[in-house]
Tab-separated table of C-alpha atoms in Angstrom:
chain	number	residue	atom	x	y	z
N	177	UNK	CA	-65.844	101.175	17.112
N	178	UNK	CA	-68.694	101.417	14.594
N	179	UNK	CA	-67.045	104.492	13.051
N	180	UNK	CA	-63.713	102.760	12.400
N	181	UNK	CA	-63.126	101.132	9.007
N	182	UNK	CA	-63.276	97.334	8.862
N	183	UNK	CA	-61.781	95.486	5.898
N	184	UNK	CA	-63.045	92.015	5.040
N	185	UNK	CA	-60.893	90.101	2.565
N	186	UNK	CA	-62.835	87.358	0.819
N	187	UNK	CA	-66.145	89.156	1.400
N	188	UNK	CA	-67.652	87.579	-1.701
N	189	UNK	CA	-67.217	84.125	-0.204
N	190	UNK	CA	-69.472	82.132	2.107
N	191	UNK	CA	-68.068	83.160	5.505
N	192	UNK	CA	-67.106	86.648	4.352
N	193	UNK	CA	-70.612	87.465	3.144
N	194	UNK	CA	-72.124	86.336	6.436
N	195	UNK	CA	-69.541	88.394	8.360
N	196	UNK	CA	-70.458	91.567	6.452
N	197	UNK	CA	-74.133	90.933	7.245
N	198	UNK	CA	-73.376	90.339	10.920
N	199	UNK	CA	-71.262	93.472	11.301
N	200	UNK	CA	-73.976	95.542	9.623
N	201	UNK	CA	-76.558	94.127	12.026
N	202	UNK	CA	-74.363	95.284	14.929
N	203	UNK	CA	-74.396	98.844	13.616
N	204	UNK	CA	-70.974	99.043	12.008
N	205	UNK	CA	-71.195	101.746	9.375
N	206	UNK	CA	-67.771	101.652	7.705
N	207	UNK	CA	-67.074	98.327	6.024
N	208	UNK	CA	-64.876	97.667	3.006
N	209	UNK	CA	-65.722	94.350	1.354
N	210	UNK	CA	-63.099	92.962	-1.045
N	211	UNK	CA	-63.045	89.870	-3.256
N	212	UNK	CA	-61.350	88.772	-6.469
N	213	UNK	CA	-64.661	87.677	-8.009
N	214	UNK	CA	-66.935	90.049	-9.956
N	215	UNK	CA	-69.750	91.358	-7.729
N	216	UNK	CA	-72.381	89.288	-9.543
N	217	UNK	CA	-70.555	86.135	-8.369
N	218	UNK	CA	-70.449	87.111	-4.679
N	219	UNK	CA	-72.580	84.966	-2.377
N	220	UNK	CA	-73.989	88.087	-0.697
N	221	UNK	CA	-73.682	91.747	-1.721
N	222	UNK	CA	-74.611	94.708	0.479
N	223	UNK	CA	-74.887	98.037	-1.390
N	224	UNK	CA	-74.465	100.088	1.810
N	225	UNK	CA	-70.819	99.025	2.186
N	226	UNK	CA	-67.784	99.762	0.011
N	227	UNK	CA	-67.526	96.786	-2.362
N	228	UNK	CA	-64.269	96.362	-4.295
N	229	UNK	CA	-63.124	93.727	-6.778
N	230	UNK	CA	-59.397	93.331	-6.086
N	231	UNK	CA	-56.816	90.552	-6.383
N	232	UNK	CA	-55.384	90.419	-2.866
N	233	UNK	CA	-52.495	88.238	-3.969
N	234	UNK	CA	-51.027	91.506	-5.318
N	235	UNK	CA	-49.288	93.888	-2.922
N	236	UNK	CA	-50.693	97.020	-4.594
N	237	UNK	CA	-54.238	95.687	-4.232
N	238	UNK	CA	-53.623	94.934	-0.546
N	239	UNK	CA	-52.281	98.451	-0.017
N	240	UNK	CA	-55.427	99.886	-1.600
N	241	UNK	CA	-57.653	97.614	0.480
N	242	UNK	CA	-55.889	98.264	3.807
N	243	UNK	CA	-55.686	102.045	3.486
N	244	UNK	CA	-57.440	103.652	6.454
N	245	UNK	CA	-58.561	100.342	7.963
N	246	UNK	CA	-58.498	99.809	11.737
N	247	UNK	CA	-59.441	96.122	11.595
N	248	UNK	CA	-58.786	93.448	8.977
N	249	UNK	CA	-60.456	90.072	8.690
N	250	UNK	CA	-58.497	87.984	6.188
N	251	UNK	CA	-60.869	85.277	4.963
N	252	UNK	CA	-59.551	85.315	1.388
N	253	UNK	CA	-58.154	82.111	-0.119
N	254	UNK	CA	-58.385	79.980	-3.246
N	255	UNK	CA	-60.068	76.947	-1.720
N	256	UNK	CA	-62.978	74.528	-1.711
N	257	UNK	CA	-63.968	71.096	-0.514
N	258	UNK	CA	-61.765	68.014	-0.469
N	259	UNK	CA	-62.172	67.399	-4.211
N	260	UNK	CA	-60.764	70.856	-4.958
N	261	UNK	CA	-58.031	70.762	-2.311
N	262	UNK	CA	-56.615	67.403	-3.387
N	263	UNK	CA	-56.541	68.340	-7.073
N	264	UNK	CA	-55.334	71.960	-6.866
N	265	UNK	CA	-52.393	71.972	-4.464
N	266	UNK	CA	-50.428	74.695	-6.278
N	267	UNK	CA	-53.432	77.030	-6.413
N	268	UNK	CA	-53.997	76.482	-2.694
N	269	UNK	CA	-50.336	77.209	-1.932
N	270	UNK	CA	-50.497	80.463	-3.886
N	271	UNK	CA	-52.891	81.856	-1.266
N	272	UNK	CA	-49.733	82.447	0.785
N	273	UNK	CA	-49.349	85.613	-1.300
N	274	UNK	CA	-52.675	86.949	-0.007
N	275	UNK	CA	-51.838	86.746	3.671
N	276	UNK	CA	-48.217	87.826	3.184
N	277	UNK	CA	-49.076	90.922	1.162
N	278	UNK	CA	-52.055	91.798	3.350
N	279	UNK	CA	-49.895	91.616	6.486
N	280	UNK	CA	-47.306	93.874	4.844
N	281	UNK	CA	-49.988	96.373	3.832
N	282	UNK	CA	-51.617	96.202	7.284
N	283	UNK	CA	-48.315	96.959	9.001
N	284	UNK	CA	-47.669	99.974	6.801
N	285	UNK	CA	-51.265	101.207	7.218
N	286	UNK	CA	-51.104	100.998	11.033
N	287	UNK	CA	-53.970	98.524	11.281
N	288	UNK	CA	-54.984	97.951	14.928
N	289	UNK	CA	-56.156	94.309	14.752
N	290	UNK	CA	-55.671	91.604	12.133
N	291	UNK	CA	-57.548	88.286	11.980
N	292	UNK	CA	-56.413	85.305	9.902
N	293	UNK	CA	-58.703	82.363	9.157
N	294	UNK	CA	-56.607	79.213	9.342
N	295	UNK	CA	-57.904	75.653	9.126
N	296	UNK	CA	-57.954	72.297	10.883
N	297	UNK	CA	-56.083	71.103	7.782
N	298	UNK	CA	-52.893	72.301	9.542
N	299	UNK	CA	-52.974	69.311	11.903
N	300	UNK	CA	-50.469	66.474	11.709
N	301	UNK	CA	-51.853	63.771	9.416
N	302	UNK	CA	-50.491	60.977	11.632
N	303	UNK	CA	-52.967	62.013	14.335
N	304	UNK	CA	-55.934	61.666	11.944
N	305	UNK	CA	-55.580	58.128	10.577
N	306	UNK	CA	-58.274	56.547	12.771
N	307	UNK	CA	-61.997	57.416	12.399
N	308	UNK	CA	-62.200	57.060	16.205
N	309	UNK	CA	-59.954	60.091	16.400
N	310	UNK	CA	-58.751	61.737	19.598
N	311	UNK	CA	-59.912	65.353	19.356
N	312	UNK	CA	-57.122	67.582	18.075
N	313	UNK	CA	-55.463	69.974	20.509
N	314	UNK	CA	-53.752	73.123	19.268
N	315	UNK	CA	-50.311	71.618	19.968
N	316	UNK	CA	-51.047	68.757	17.552
N	317	UNK	CA	-50.101	70.954	14.582
N	318	UNK	CA	-46.453	70.219	15.356
N	319	UNK	CA	-44.289	68.487	14.274
N	320	UNK	CA	-45.669	69.722	10.989
N	321	UNK	CA	-47.299	67.258	8.611
N	322	UNK	CA	-50.449	69.096	7.470
N	323	UNK	CA	-52.801	68.512	4.523
N	324	UNK	CA	-50.631	68.697	1.400
N	325	UNK	CA	-50.895	72.043	-0.353
N	326	UNK	CA	-53.781	73.781	1.432
N	327	UNK	CA	-52.715	72.747	4.947
N	328	UNK	CA	-49.089	73.749	4.404
N	329	UNK	CA	-50.171	77.192	3.193
N	330	UNK	CA	-52.343	77.671	6.264
N	331	UNK	CA	-49.588	76.556	8.662
N	332	UNK	CA	-47.032	78.842	7.007
N	333	UNK	CA	-49.450	81.786	7.091
N	334	UNK	CA	-50.095	81.177	10.797
N	335	UNK	CA	-46.357	81.519	11.374
N	336	UNK	CA	-46.273	84.696	9.312
N	337	UNK	CA	-48.959	86.222	11.547
N	338	UNK	CA	-47.002	85.162	14.615
N	339	UNK	CA	-43.761	86.711	13.401
N	340	UNK	CA	-45.439	89.987	12.374
N	341	UNK	CA	-46.777	90.108	15.931
N	342	UNK	CA	-43.404	89.286	17.492
N	343	UNK	CA	-41.204	91.406	15.221
N	344	UNK	CA	-43.417	94.386	14.415
N	345	UNK	CA	-45.830	94.502	17.358
N	346	UNK	CA	-48.923	93.919	15.220
N	347	UNK	CA	-51.988	92.547	16.984
N	348	UNK	CA	-52.693	89.354	15.029
N	349	UNK	CA	-55.211	86.659	15.938
N	350	UNK	CA	-55.610	83.251	14.294
N	351	UNK	CA	-58.475	80.734	14.413
N	352	UNK	CA	-58.353	77.221	13.007
N	353	UNK	CA	-61.754	76.676	11.396
N	354	UNK	CA	-63.245	73.173	11.448
N	355	UNK	CA	-65.629	72.610	8.502
N	356	UNK	CA	-67.915	75.645	8.460
N	357	UNK	CA	-71.339	75.196	6.829
N	358	UNK	CA	-74.666	76.974	6.435
N	359	UNK	CA	-76.901	78.806	3.925
N	360	UNK	CA	-75.618	81.191	1.246
N	361	UNK	CA	-72.640	79.019	0.347
N	362	UNK	CA	-71.336	76.891	-2.510
N	363	UNK	CA	-73.285	73.672	-3.017
N	364	UNK	CA	-72.207	72.578	-6.510
N	365	UNK	CA	-69.486	73.074	-9.100
N	366	UNK	CA	-66.670	71.183	-7.361
N	367	UNK	CA	-65.719	73.587	-4.548
N	368	UNK	CA	-68.555	72.644	-2.176
N	369	UNK	CA	-67.872	70.926	1.137
N	370	UNK	CA	-69.477	67.774	2.500
N	371	UNK	CA	-72.583	69.208	4.242
N	372	UNK	CA	-73.646	71.207	1.181
N	373	UNK	CA	-72.695	68.420	-1.253
N	374	UNK	CA	-74.761	65.850	0.637
N	375	UNK	CA	-77.732	68.226	0.858
N	376	UNK	CA	-77.536	68.737	-2.920
N	377	UNK	CA	-77.261	65.020	-3.643
N	378	UNK	CA	-80.223	64.153	-1.414
N	379	UNK	CA	-82.345	66.949	-2.903
N	380	UNK	CA	-81.512	65.886	-6.464
N	381	UNK	CA	-82.352	62.260	-5.637
N	382	UNK	CA	-85.674	63.327	-4.128
N	383	UNK	CA	-86.648	65.597	-7.017
N	384	UNK	CA	-85.582	63.137	-9.716
N	385	UNK	CA	-87.201	60.085	-8.133
N	386	UNK	CA	-83.905	58.213	-8.504
N	387	UNK	CA	-83.382	57.328	-4.871
N	388	UNK	CA	-79.630	56.750	-4.918
N	389	UNK	CA	-76.615	58.615	-3.547
N	390	UNK	CA	-72.869	58.309	-4.119
N	391	UNK	CA	-70.706	58.865	-1.049
N	392	UNK	CA	-66.997	59.634	-1.331
N	393	UNK	CA	-64.938	57.153	0.674
N	394	UNK	CA	-66.387	54.348	2.766
N	395	UNK	CA	-68.639	56.633	4.843
N	396	UNK	CA	-66.843	55.772	8.072
N	397	UNK	CA	-64.520	58.798	8.034
N	398	UNK	CA	-65.365	61.206	10.877
N	399	UNK	CA	-65.633	64.984	11.096
N	400	UNK	CA	-67.165	67.785	13.127
N	401	UNK	CA	-69.102	70.571	11.403
N	402	UNK	CA	-69.536	74.137	12.701
N	403	UNK	CA	-72.605	76.200	11.830
N	404	UNK	CA	-71.958	79.655	10.405
N	405	UNK	CA	-73.422	81.643	13.330
N	406	UNK	CA	-70.991	79.956	15.732
N	407	UNK	CA	-68.150	80.740	13.341
N	408	UNK	CA	-69.101	84.426	13.225
N	409	UNK	CA	-69.352	84.770	17.002
N	410	UNK	CA	-66.091	82.887	17.620
N	411	UNK	CA	-64.191	84.804	14.947
N	412	UNK	CA	-65.071	88.192	16.420
N	413	UNK	CA	-64.522	87.039	20.004
N	414	UNK	CA	-61.063	85.688	19.156
N	415	UNK	CA	-60.111	88.905	17.355
N	416	UNK	CA	-61.115	90.994	20.388
N	417	UNK	CA	-59.388	88.634	22.855
N	418	UNK	CA	-55.857	88.415	24.232
N	419	UNK	CA	-55.353	84.930	22.724
N	420	UNK	CA	-51.949	85.099	21.034
N	421	UNK	CA	-51.585	81.635	19.525
N	422	UNK	CA	-53.730	79.912	16.894
N	423	UNK	CA	-56.827	78.386	18.485
N	424	UNK	CA	-59.449	75.829	17.428
N	425	UNK	CA	-62.795	77.171	16.293
N	426	UNK	CA	-65.043	74.206	15.632
N	427	UNK	CA	-67.800	71.995	16.948
N	428	UNK	CA	-66.844	68.969	19.027
N	429	UNK	CA	-69.919	66.993	17.839
N	430	UNK	CA	-68.208	64.151	15.984
N	431	UNK	CA	-70.120	62.259	13.260
N	432	UNK	CA	-69.294	59.836	10.480
N	433	UNK	CA	-70.107	60.814	6.914
N	434	UNK	CA	-72.724	58.054	6.975
N	435	UNK	CA	-74.312	59.731	10.003
N	436	UNK	CA	-74.251	63.069	8.194
N	437	UNK	CA	-76.175	61.435	5.346
N	438	UNK	CA	-78.594	59.975	7.923
N	439	UNK	CA	-79.296	63.491	9.215
N	440	UNK	CA	-79.997	64.898	5.753
N	441	UNK	CA	-82.189	61.916	4.793
N	442	UNK	CA	-84.226	62.464	7.961
N	443	UNK	CA	-84.656	66.163	7.148
N	444	UNK	CA	-85.700	65.284	3.589
N	445	UNK	CA	-88.004	62.479	4.700
N	446	UNK	CA	-86.365	59.960	2.369
N	447	UNK	CA	-84.064	56.937	2.412
N	448	UNK	CA	-81.566	56.404	-0.380
N	449	UNK	CA	-79.585	53.488	-1.704
N	450	UNK	CA	-75.937	54.255	-0.987
N	451	UNK	CA	-72.920	53.523	-3.175
N	452	UNK	CA	-69.375	54.247	-2.069
N	453	UNK	CA	-66.717	55.717	-4.359
N	454	UNK	CA	-63.517	54.505	-2.730
N	455	UNK	CA	-61.298	56.226	-5.307
N	456	UNK	CA	-62.763	59.704	-4.705
N	457	UNK	CA	-60.950	62.277	-2.525
N	458	UNK	CA	-61.943	61.765	1.108
N	459	UNK	CA	-59.266	63.487	3.193
N	460	UNK	CA	-58.096	62.159	6.556
N	461	UNK	CA	-59.947	59.309	8.269
N	462	UNK	CA	-60.846	61.252	11.402
N	463	UNK	CA	-60.814	64.864	12.607
N	464	UNK	CA	-62.456	66.553	15.588
N	465	UNK	CA	-61.945	69.782	17.523
N	466	UNK	CA	-60.665	69.703	21.098
N	467	UNK	CA	-62.377	72.746	22.617
N	468	UNK	CA	-60.640	72.698	26.002
N	469	UNK	CA	-58.671	75.868	25.278
N	470	UNK	CA	-61.456	77.986	23.804
N	471	UNK	CA	-63.755	77.054	26.719
N	472	UNK	CA	-61.028	78.015	29.159
N	473	UNK	CA	-60.134	81.322	27.494
N	474	UNK	CA	-63.536	82.495	26.194
N	475	UNK	CA	-65.945	80.541	28.399
N	476	UNK	CA	-67.709	79.440	25.225
N	477	UNK	CA	-67.581	76.903	22.408
N	478	UNK	CA	-69.572	76.383	19.188
N	479	UNK	CA	-72.867	74.886	20.327
N	480	UNK	CA	-75.297	74.689	17.386
N	481	UNK	CA	-76.481	71.080	17.019
N	482	UNK	CA	-75.644	69.544	13.643
N	483	UNK	CA	-79.294	68.573	13.108
N	484	UNK	CA	-80.453	72.164	13.630
N	485	UNK	CA	-77.830	73.732	11.379
N	486	UNK	CA	-78.310	71.157	8.638
N	487	UNK	CA	-82.056	71.777	8.604
N	488	UNK	CA	-81.494	75.458	7.775
N	489	UNK	CA	-78.793	74.614	5.243
N	490	UNK	CA	-80.953	71.972	3.534
N	491	UNK	CA	-83.919	74.363	3.236
N	492	UNK	CA	-81.787	77.081	1.632
N	493	UNK	CA	-80.173	74.712	-0.870
N	494	UNK	CA	-83.547	73.099	-1.657
N	495	UNK	CA	-85.078	76.500	-2.428
N	496	UNK	CA	-82.084	77.428	-4.613
N	497	UNK	CA	-82.249	74.198	-6.628
N	498	UNK	CA	-86.030	74.389	-7.101
N	499	UNK	CA	-85.779	78.044	-8.171
N	500	UNK	CA	-83.153	77.155	-10.794
N	501	UNK	CA	-85.262	74.288	-12.143
């Protein structure tokens, strides 16, 4: 398999960059890394692979990217944390062009396996109103009432993968990511997600001596967070599997946002005065991954403890911030 060409869409992003690194470490020699951003803006760049700056929302770019590929990982999307998602619904919806055009190009190119990175944002909002949430099973995506904009795009693109499989015989696999975090990601600028944002805020409070932190929402909203190494393993295992329908890929370790702040404060060795911005975007009140199906089908589930993953993430962001200062 190491001689067959692997295409990674969104390779300049957080997960995509880590996936390129992981595939290289396994001995894969033919990798095509594609992203819309200029190379200098990629989170990780590897000169030994074919790096292309292409807009995968365009069919011609997808045809160029897919040519000769045996495997495609589609991680490309215009997205970010809750602040970005709630304020850029049209931009999020336009990512439907990426998956649609890449599926069309993959079909014509005879691609053997196609992976699509969906999201827990596809789940019905009515099932996520209580912080003491019942973990979400795969069937809870229907009847459809996903996150407005971003969630609708993900749910539609899941269906597109399904119908390309049913109608054209393509091998498509779909994972619903639950809040992936780790080093080498976005931690400022408005597109960062909660783990990175809280690390940044705690670090800035520590370095400035102003021991205060603003938390979006009331801090009682609950989430689970999956460390990047678990995401990489699960993504590749799902692609290689016989799992036809979209499946959860996330940790089942549920925490409140307040508890997430507790973890980062402990790592930093500091306690901060907390203020709560109740008008800021905060997403659903509760969301957790039910891992019954992935344990049954793969005999595995994401297992990195939040404390362990956050320690590595905090150290990387701390070093980045100090280096910039």
